[in-house]
Every structure is written in C-alpha cells, then in structure tokens.
Amino acid sequence: MTEAMGSPHRVAVIGGDGIGPEVVAEALKVVAAAGVKLDTSAYDLGADRYLRTGEVLADDVLDELRGFDAILLGAIGPPIGSTAVPSGVMERGLLLRLRFELDLYINLRPFNGAPGSIGAGADFAVVRENTEGPYVGEGGALRRGTAFEVATQGSVNTRHGVERCVRYAFELARGRRGHLTLVHKTNVLTFSGDLWQRTFHDVSLDFPSVGTGYQHVDAACIFLVERPGTYDVIVTDNLFGDILTDLAGAVAGGIGLAASANLNPALTGPSLFEPVHGAAHDIAGTGKANPLAAIRSAAMMLEHLGETEAAERVTAAVLAEQTDMVGSDEPWSTASVGDAVAGRL
Ligand code: IPM
Ligand code: MN
C-alpha cells in the first residue's frame, strides 16, 4: 500500500547502546512484516561511539537528521556506574539536544496495563512537555567545591510552550475518552504552576467536550498506583512527566512495555520514536530485552507517518503479545517476541 502511495518513508535509525540495537532490529522486523516500506539510514551515535571518537552529535549529523521523515532510536547511555562518560554528556549532548533542536515539544507515552500488573486494564496516555521546564539547562554553580558552593537550576515555562503542549493534550483527549488531568505542583511552584493552570483553563474553553481534572504530582503518584484505570490523558511538565511515566511503566507491567513518541506536531522536522527504557548494558546480547516497547514506539512512528492502518495492526499485535507473554510460562527471547508480533500481523 505504501509503495502505491509513493516513495518509502525515510527513517534515520539510531540503535545506540546496550540493548538499543537489538530492540530496534525487532521493531524494524515488525514494520516490514506490516508491509510498510522504509528507506532506513543507520546512524552510529551513543556512548560507545563517544568513547571511540569523542563525538556526541556533530552539527552536520544533526543537519542530516533534519532531512528525514522520522527517527527511530533504541537507547543511549553508558553502563550504569561507568565513569568513562561523565553524567549528562550523552543526555544533554544527544537525546535532549535532539528534542530541543528538532523542537520535539510533545513526549507522548501511552500505557495499557498488562494482565497481572496492578494497572491491568488501564488505558491512559501521558503528554509530557518535552522542551522546557528544568530540562533547559538554566542555572549554574558558583564557588564549586567550597563550603560556600551555590547551585541553581531553574525551570523555564513559556506561555507558548505550555499552551502548545496543553492544546495537543486536549486534542488527544477529545479523540479518546474525553478526559484530561493536569498534573503539577501549583501549591508550591506558584509561578510556573500558575502559568500552567491558567493556560490549561484558557485552552479548555476551546474543548467543551473534554472533562478536566487537576492533581498535585505527589497525589497523582498515589492515584496512579491505586486507581490507574481512572485516567484517560494526563498532561504535565517535563520533569514531572519523566518521573510519572517511569512510575506508570512499572504500574502497567514494566518499563519493557513503555513506548514513547517525541513529536513535533507542527511538522517543522522529523519526530523521534524510542522506548522509554534505557540501554540496560547488563542484559545486552543475552536475548532478555523485551522489544515490545520499541515495537510499539515504531507503531507510533507509523501512525505519525500516516500509515494509520499498519500502526493500528502493530499496536494491536503488541498488546495481544503482551497479554500472552504474561499468561504463559513459555521462555521467550528478544527475537522470538519480535517474530511472534510479526506473526500476528
Ligand atoms: C527519558 C529519559 C531521559 C529524560 C534522560 C535519558 C535524559 O529518562 O526519556 O525519560 O530524562 O527525559
Ligand atoms: Mn525518564
């Protein structure tokens, strides 16, 4: 079908480190089985590459990436505890740089609680603001290493950035079950919380069919564990969204199932799709990495590329496989799970 519609989608593939390349290989296997033709270009980026060459993300590589229809990423990062790559170098230099430079202002993370998990049956999505908040790198350190050391790390929130994120979340909720929860900490973060809350209210007027709620982030952590089934869409800032989605992953059956899309809904450049999990070097090469998060992320990519029907089939296959895996004692491997999902299409 895709071929009839024109040339294949051009996708930059960044396997990255640890289990990244393994799970991405399964995702590409499934996309091919879904009948979607991709024109892929592999990019060797990540901690391994940095240790070999000293390069994190060269400007000309970034410019090349801008020319793709989408980017599929496995995982980036050195082994936990490794001191060879200082903390923040890969995060700030590669992943966050891509999010900021490509203006991937939405981090969309869907959760469907697997049977047997405390989130069984829950079906919700977190819309995480992805270009602002405490992630921007505002602040600095003074008198470092002395008894009088000072460190500040500001949270940057703009009306423009918050509004486009909140608007996206309302649109998403309108197309789902019609409920949106704002999560913040307005009782303490009175400046940024006020901006978020007023913006949320203003945008809500354009979406009369969407019911709204508000929760402080600490309370949301309790509700997410105790009654995850009550959520439809959650919208929140960058750091709260980071934390909340790891919690949501654990609630919904494990981080090996958690998919994400870093979206530029304005389509001024490619969007980036990646599982929420990290490089997990300890299990790299063992076949123990669950590729379902990466496969579902690829399904989100297909959706973004307009391959709606294939995206729906792959997502349904992932959810069916996730259910079967939980209910069975059959041993599985990274590749066997990829094969099983492909076989369901
Ligand atoms: C994530 C990750 C990143 C984040 C790290 C690796 C910078 O934890 O995608 O959730 O904090 O956003
Ligand atoms: Mn995270």
Short mmCIF file of C-alpha atoms and ligand atoms in Angstrom, two decimals:
data_model
loop_
_atom_site.label_atom_id
_atom_site.label_comp_id
_atom_site.label_asym_id
_atom_site.label_seq_id
_atom_site.Cartn_x
_atom_site.Cartn_y
_atom_site.Cartn_z
CA MET A 1 0.00 0.00 0.00
CA THR A 2 2.79 2.36 0.93
CA GLU A 3 4.57 1.74 -2.31
CA ALA A 4 1.45 2.63 -4.21
CA MET A 5 1.27 5.82 -2.18
CA GLY A 6 4.76 6.89 -3.27
CA SER A 7 8.35 6.51 -2.17
CA PRO A 8 9.16 4.74 1.10
CA HIS A 9 9.43 6.80 4.25
CA ARG A 10 12.98 7.90 5.01
CA VAL A 11 13.86 6.88 8.54
CA ALA A 12 17.10 7.53 10.43
CA VAL A 13 17.80 4.60 12.74
CA ILE A 14 19.89 5.21 15.85
CA GLY A 15 20.31 1.82 17.53
CA GLY A 16 22.52 3.37 20.20
CA ASP A 17 23.99 1.48 23.12
CA GLY A 18 23.40 -1.72 25.08
CA ILE A 19 20.12 -3.38 24.15
CA GLY A 20 19.19 -0.47 21.84
CA PRO A 21 20.26 -2.09 18.55
CA GLU A 22 18.60 -5.43 19.49
CA VAL A 23 15.19 -3.97 20.24
CA VAL A 24 15.29 -1.66 17.22
CA ALA A 25 16.05 -4.64 14.97
CA GLU A 26 12.85 -6.31 16.19
CA ALA A 27 10.89 -3.10 15.64
CA LEU A 28 12.11 -2.89 12.04
CA LYS A 29 11.32 -6.57 11.55
CA VAL A 30 7.73 -5.94 12.60
CA VAL A 31 7.35 -2.82 10.45
CA ALA A 32 8.48 -4.83 7.45
CA ALA A 33 6.04 -7.60 8.33
CA ALA A 34 3.28 -4.98 8.47
CA GLY A 35 4.02 -4.28 4.83
CA VAL A 36 5.37 -0.77 5.27
CA LYS A 37 8.46 0.02 3.24
CA LEU A 38 11.06 2.16 4.93
CA ASP A 39 14.19 3.63 3.46
CA THR A 40 16.43 3.42 6.52
CA SER A 41 19.82 5.01 7.21
CA ALA A 42 21.74 3.80 10.23
CA TYR A 43 23.45 6.38 12.43
CA ASP A 44 26.19 5.31 14.79
CA LEU A 45 25.55 7.56 17.78
CA GLY A 46 25.68 6.97 21.51
CA ALA A 47 28.05 6.33 24.38
CA ASP A 48 30.02 3.63 22.54
CA ARG A 49 30.61 5.99 19.67
CA TYR A 50 31.58 8.80 22.05
CA LEU A 51 34.13 6.59 23.79
CA ARG A 52 35.62 5.60 20.43
CA THR A 53 35.68 9.01 18.77
CA GLY A 54 34.96 11.71 21.36
CA GLU A 55 32.00 12.83 19.27
CA VAL A 56 28.47 13.13 20.69
CA LEU A 57 26.42 14.76 17.92
CA ALA A 58 28.20 16.76 15.25
CA ASP A 59 26.38 19.72 13.72
CA ASP A 60 26.44 18.23 10.23
CA VAL A 61 24.95 14.96 11.52
CA LEU A 62 22.17 16.91 13.22
CA ASP A 63 21.52 18.74 9.95
CA GLU A 64 21.33 15.44 8.09
CA LEU A 65 18.83 14.13 10.63
CA ARG A 66 16.59 17.13 9.97
CA GLY A 67 16.05 15.82 6.46
CA PHE A 68 14.42 12.51 7.47
CA ASP A 69 10.72 11.74 7.78
CA ALA A 70 11.28 10.19 11.22
CA ILE A 71 13.96 8.96 13.62
CA LEU A 72 13.79 5.59 15.37
CA LEU A 73 16.03 5.32 18.43
CA GLY A 74 16.88 2.33 20.63
CA ALA A 75 18.63 3.54 23.76
CA ILE A 76 21.53 5.81 24.59
CA GLY A 77 23.89 5.68 27.53
CA PRO A 78 26.92 4.03 29.12
CA PRO A 79 26.68 1.15 31.59
CA ILE A 80 25.34 2.21 34.99
CA GLY A 81 28.25 3.13 37.23
CA SER A 82 30.63 3.68 34.35
CA THR A 83 32.76 6.76 34.88
CA ALA A 84 34.12 6.88 31.35
CA VAL A 85 31.24 9.06 30.22
CA PRO A 86 30.50 11.87 32.68
CA SER A 87 26.87 12.13 33.74
CA GLY A 88 24.87 14.35 31.44
CA VAL A 89 27.20 14.26 28.43
CA MET A 90 25.08 11.84 26.40
CA GLU A 91 21.77 13.06 27.81
CA ARG A 92 22.36 16.75 27.21
CA GLY A 93 24.54 16.33 24.12
CA LEU A 94 22.46 13.81 22.23
CA LEU A 95 18.96 12.99 23.39
CA LEU A 96 17.98 16.36 24.84
CA ARG A 97 19.78 18.16 22.02
CA LEU A 98 17.65 16.26 19.51
CA ARG A 99 14.49 17.06 21.47
CA PHE A 100 15.35 20.76 21.64
CA GLU A 101 16.86 21.27 18.20
CA LEU A 102 14.12 19.37 16.39
CA ASP A 103 11.50 21.08 18.57
CA LEU A 104 10.02 17.76 19.68
CA TYR A 105 7.75 19.53 22.09
CA ILE A 106 5.47 16.61 22.94
CA ASN A 107 6.61 13.44 24.63
CA LEU A 108 3.65 11.11 24.24
CA ARG A 109 3.70 7.96 26.36
CA PRO A 110 0.74 5.55 26.14
CA PHE A 111 0.10 2.87 28.76
CA ASN A 112 -2.08 -0.21 28.56
CA GLY A 113 -1.86 -2.18 31.77
CA ALA A 114 -0.84 -5.76 31.12
CA PRO A 115 -2.85 -8.55 32.74
CA GLY A 116 -1.45 -9.34 36.15
CA SER A 117 0.01 -5.86 36.63
CA ILE A 118 -1.52 -3.50 39.16
CA GLY A 119 -2.52 -1.41 36.15
CA ALA A 120 -4.31 -4.31 34.42
CA GLY A 121 -6.96 -2.96 32.10
CA ALA A 122 -5.93 0.69 32.50
CA ASP A 123 -5.62 2.61 29.24
CA PHE A 124 -4.17 6.08 29.53
CA ALA A 125 -1.59 8.34 27.95
CA VAL A 126 0.79 10.88 29.43
CA VAL A 127 1.54 14.03 27.44
CA ARG A 128 4.82 15.31 28.77
CA GLU A 129 6.07 18.75 27.78
CA ASN A 130 9.43 17.99 26.17
CA THR A 131 11.37 21.20 25.53
CA GLU A 132 11.10 23.32 28.69
CA GLY A 133 10.94 23.03 32.48
CA PRO A 134 14.05 22.16 34.47
CA TYR A 135 15.46 20.38 31.41
CA VAL A 136 16.57 23.53 29.60
CA GLY A 137 19.86 23.83 31.49
CA GLU A 138 19.14 27.17 33.09
CA GLY A 139 21.24 27.96 36.15
CA GLY A 140 24.78 27.38 37.22
CA ALA A 141 27.20 26.77 40.03
CA LEU A 142 29.31 29.21 41.99
CA ARG A 143 32.28 28.55 44.27
CA ARG A 144 32.13 24.92 43.27
CA GLY A 145 33.87 22.55 45.68
CA THR A 146 33.96 25.07 48.51
CA ALA A 147 31.87 25.19 51.66
CA PHE A 148 30.06 28.15 50.11
CA GLU A 149 29.04 26.36 46.94
CA VAL A 150 25.82 27.53 45.32
CA ALA A 151 23.90 25.67 42.62
CA THR A 152 20.73 26.82 40.90
CA GLN A 153 18.71 25.01 38.26
CA GLY A 154 15.73 26.94 37.04
CA SER A 155 12.56 25.71 35.45
CA VAL A 156 11.68 27.61 32.28
CA ASN A 157 8.00 27.69 31.34
CA THR A 158 6.73 29.83 28.50
CA ARG A 159 3.14 30.60 27.62
CA HIS A 160 3.88 29.46 24.07
CA GLY A 161 5.48 26.19 25.19
CA VAL A 162 2.84 25.34 27.75
CA GLU A 163 -0.05 26.29 25.51
CA ARG A 164 1.02 24.17 22.55
CA CYS A 165 1.53 21.20 24.86
CA VAL A 166 -1.79 21.61 26.64
CA ARG A 167 -3.60 22.11 23.32
CA TYR A 168 -2.11 18.89 21.98
CA ALA A 169 -3.27 17.06 25.11
CA PHE A 170 -6.82 18.40 24.79
CA GLU A 171 -6.95 17.32 21.16
CA LEU A 172 -5.73 13.86 22.12
CA ALA A 173 -8.28 13.58 24.94
CA ARG A 174 -11.10 14.71 22.65
CA GLY A 175 -10.29 11.81 20.31
CA ARG A 176 -10.15 9.31 23.21
CA ARG A 177 -12.50 9.09 26.20
CA GLY A 178 -12.68 12.85 26.64
CA HIS A 179 -10.93 13.43 29.94
CA LEU A 180 -7.75 15.36 30.67
CA THR A 181 -5.94 15.66 34.02
CA LEU A 182 -3.39 18.41 34.60
CA VAL A 183 -0.64 17.26 36.96
CA HIS A 184 1.60 19.87 38.58
CA LYS A 185 2.54 21.19 42.00
CA THR A 186 0.71 24.51 41.98
CA ASN A 187 0.68 24.72 45.78
CA VAL A 188 4.46 25.10 45.91
CA LEU A 189 5.60 26.01 42.38
CA THR A 190 3.35 29.03 42.41
CA PHE A 191 4.86 30.84 39.42
CA SER A 192 5.11 28.00 36.92
CA GLY A 193 2.05 26.28 38.36
CA ASP A 194 0.02 29.43 37.90
CA LEU A 195 1.10 29.70 34.27
CA TRP A 196 0.21 26.04 33.66
CA GLN A 197 -3.12 26.28 35.44
CA ARG A 198 -4.29 29.46 33.69
CA THR A 199 -3.16 28.17 30.32
CA PHE A 200 -4.94 24.87 30.96
CA HIS A 201 -8.12 26.74 31.83
CA ASP A 202 -7.92 29.07 28.82
CA VAL A 203 -7.36 26.22 26.37
CA SER A 204 -10.11 24.13 27.97
CA LEU A 205 -12.65 26.70 26.75
CA ASP A 206 -11.91 25.55 23.19
CA PHE A 207 -12.68 21.94 24.15
CA PRO A 208 -16.11 21.89 25.79
CA SER A 209 -16.48 18.14 25.23
CA VAL A 210 -13.38 17.33 27.32
CA GLY A 211 -13.79 16.91 31.07
CA THR A 212 -10.91 18.20 33.14
CA GLY A 213 -9.25 17.49 36.45
CA TYR A 214 -6.23 18.66 38.40
CA GLN A 215 -3.90 16.71 40.71
CA HIS A 216 -0.74 17.66 42.55
CA VAL A 217 2.08 15.43 41.35
CA ASP A 218 2.62 13.74 44.72
CA ALA A 219 -1.05 12.80 44.95
CA ALA A 220 -1.00 11.69 41.32
CA CYS A 221 1.72 9.17 42.26
CA ILE A 222 -0.67 7.60 44.75
CA PHE A 223 -3.66 7.60 42.40
CA LEU A 224 -1.57 6.20 39.58
CA VAL A 225 -0.75 3.20 41.73
CA GLU A 226 -4.13 2.82 43.46
CA ARG A 227 -6.53 3.58 40.60
CA PRO A 228 -4.71 3.85 37.30
CA GLY A 229 -7.93 2.96 35.48
CA THR A 230 -9.37 6.39 36.26
CA TYR A 231 -7.07 8.24 33.85
CA ASP A 232 -7.60 8.96 30.19
CA VAL A 233 -4.97 11.60 29.34
CA ILE A 234 -2.54 13.29 31.74
CA VAL A 235 -0.69 16.47 30.78
CA THR A 236 2.29 17.64 32.78
CA ASP A 237 5.63 19.37 32.66
CA ASN A 238 8.92 17.88 31.54
CA LEU A 239 10.34 16.68 34.88
CA PHE A 240 7.05 15.56 36.43
CA GLY A 241 6.35 13.74 33.17
CA ASP A 242 9.70 11.98 33.27
CA ILE A 243 9.10 10.66 36.77
CA LEU A 244 5.41 9.91 36.35
CA THR A 245 5.98 7.86 33.19
CA ASP A 246 8.56 5.60 34.82
CA LEU A 247 6.02 5.03 37.59
CA ALA A 248 3.28 4.46 35.02
CA GLY A 249 5.53 1.98 33.23
CA ALA A 250 6.04 -0.01 36.42
CA VAL A 251 2.30 0.10 37.16
CA ALA A 252 1.34 -1.03 33.66
CA GLY A 253 3.53 -4.12 33.59
CA GLY A 254 7.12 -3.00 33.38
CA ILE A 255 9.32 -0.50 31.63
CA GLY A 256 9.95 -3.07 28.88
CA LEU A 257 6.47 -2.29 27.59
CA ALA A 258 6.61 1.53 27.74
CA ALA A 259 6.73 3.23 24.35
CA SER A 260 7.18 6.88 23.50
CA ALA A 261 6.96 9.38 20.70
CA ASN A 262 8.89 12.63 20.79
CA LEU A 263 6.68 14.64 18.50
CA ASN A 264 6.95 17.82 16.53
CA PRO A 265 3.25 18.15 15.75
CA ALA A 266 3.94 21.36 13.81
CA LEU A 267 5.85 19.10 11.38
CA THR A 268 8.77 21.50 11.02
CA GLY A 269 11.07 18.48 11.19
CA PRO A 270 11.17 14.75 11.87
CA SER A 271 9.75 13.29 15.06
CA LEU A 272 11.67 10.75 17.13
CA PHE A 273 10.38 7.44 18.46
CA GLU A 274 12.03 5.50 21.26
CA PRO A 275 11.20 3.06 24.04
CA VAL A 276 11.17 4.70 27.48
CA HIS A 277 13.72 2.24 28.85
CA GLY A 278 17.47 2.71 28.80
CA ALA A 279 20.43 0.80 27.37
CA ALA A 280 20.44 -1.96 30.04
CA HIS A 281 24.02 -2.99 29.27
CA ASP A 282 23.77 -5.78 31.86
CA ILE A 283 21.44 -7.77 29.62
CA ALA A 284 22.75 -6.65 26.23
CA GLY A 285 23.35 -9.60 23.92
CA THR A 286 21.55 -12.07 26.19
CA GLY A 287 18.18 -12.01 24.40
CA LYS A 288 16.50 -10.95 27.63
CA ALA A 289 15.46 -7.48 26.45
CA ASN A 290 11.75 -7.14 25.83
CA PRO A 291 11.35 -5.49 22.41
CA LEU A 292 7.64 -4.67 22.85
CA ALA A 293 8.34 -1.08 23.93
CA ALA A 294 10.47 -0.49 20.87
CA ILE A 295 7.94 -2.19 18.59
CA ARG A 296 5.10 -0.10 19.98
CA SER A 297 7.25 3.02 19.53
CA ALA A 298 7.67 2.02 15.89
CA ALA A 299 3.88 1.70 15.65
CA MET A 300 3.64 5.28 16.91
CA MET A 301 6.07 6.22 14.17
CA LEU A 302 3.89 4.52 11.55
CA GLU A 303 0.90 6.46 12.82
CA HIS A 304 2.84 9.72 12.59
CA LEU A 305 3.91 8.83 9.05
CA GLY A 306 0.28 8.42 8.05
CA GLU A 307 0.39 4.61 7.99
CA THR A 308 -2.64 4.52 10.23
CA GLU A 309 -3.89 1.08 9.36
CA ALA A 310 -0.47 -0.56 9.79
CA ALA A 311 0.03 1.35 13.04
CA GLU A 312 -3.23 0.02 14.43
CA ARG A 313 -2.40 -3.54 13.43
CA VAL A 314 1.05 -3.39 15.02
CA THR A 315 -0.27 -1.83 18.23
CA ALA A 316 -2.98 -4.48 18.48
CA ALA A 317 -0.38 -7.21 17.91
CA VAL A 318 1.88 -5.73 20.61
CA LEU A 319 -0.97 -5.62 23.11
CA ALA A 320 -2.04 -9.17 22.27
CA GLU A 321 1.54 -10.38 22.64
CA GLN A 322 1.94 -8.52 25.93
CA THR A 323 -1.17 -10.32 27.23
CA ASP A 324 0.06 -13.72 26.05
CA MET A 325 3.54 -13.27 27.49
CA VAL A 326 2.15 -12.55 30.93
CA GLY A 327 -0.16 -15.53 30.85
CA SER A 328 2.40 -18.07 29.73
CA ASP A 329 5.47 -19.79 31.11
CA GLU A 330 6.96 -20.22 27.65
CA PRO A 331 10.52 -18.96 27.55
CA TRP A 332 10.99 -16.04 25.20
CA SER A 333 13.85 -14.07 23.72
CA THR A 334 14.12 -10.63 22.16
CA ALA A 335 13.98 -12.16 18.70
CA SER A 336 11.20 -14.65 19.48
CA VAL A 337 8.97 -11.84 20.74
CA GLY A 338 9.65 -9.87 17.55
CA ASP A 339 8.82 -12.95 15.50
CA ALA A 340 5.65 -13.55 17.47
CA VAL A 341 4.42 -9.99 16.96
CA ALA A 342 5.30 -10.15 13.25
CA GLY A 343 3.46 -13.47 13.03
CA ARG A 344 0.25 -11.88 14.35
CA LEU A 345 0.05 -9.32 11.55
C1 IPM B 1 13.53 9.65 29.36
C2 IPM B 1 14.90 9.62 29.93
C3 IPM B 1 15.60 10.94 29.61
C4 IPM B 1 14.81 12.03 30.26
C5 IPM B 1 17.07 11.00 30.04
C6 IPM B 1 17.87 9.88 29.45
C7 IPM B 1 17.69 12.34 29.67
O1 IPM B 1 14.88 9.37 31.29
O2 IPM B 1 13.39 9.76 28.13
O3 IPM B 1 12.56 9.57 30.12
O4 IPM B 1 15.03 12.37 31.44
O5 IPM B 1 13.95 12.59 29.59
MN MN B 2 12.91 9.00 32.07
#
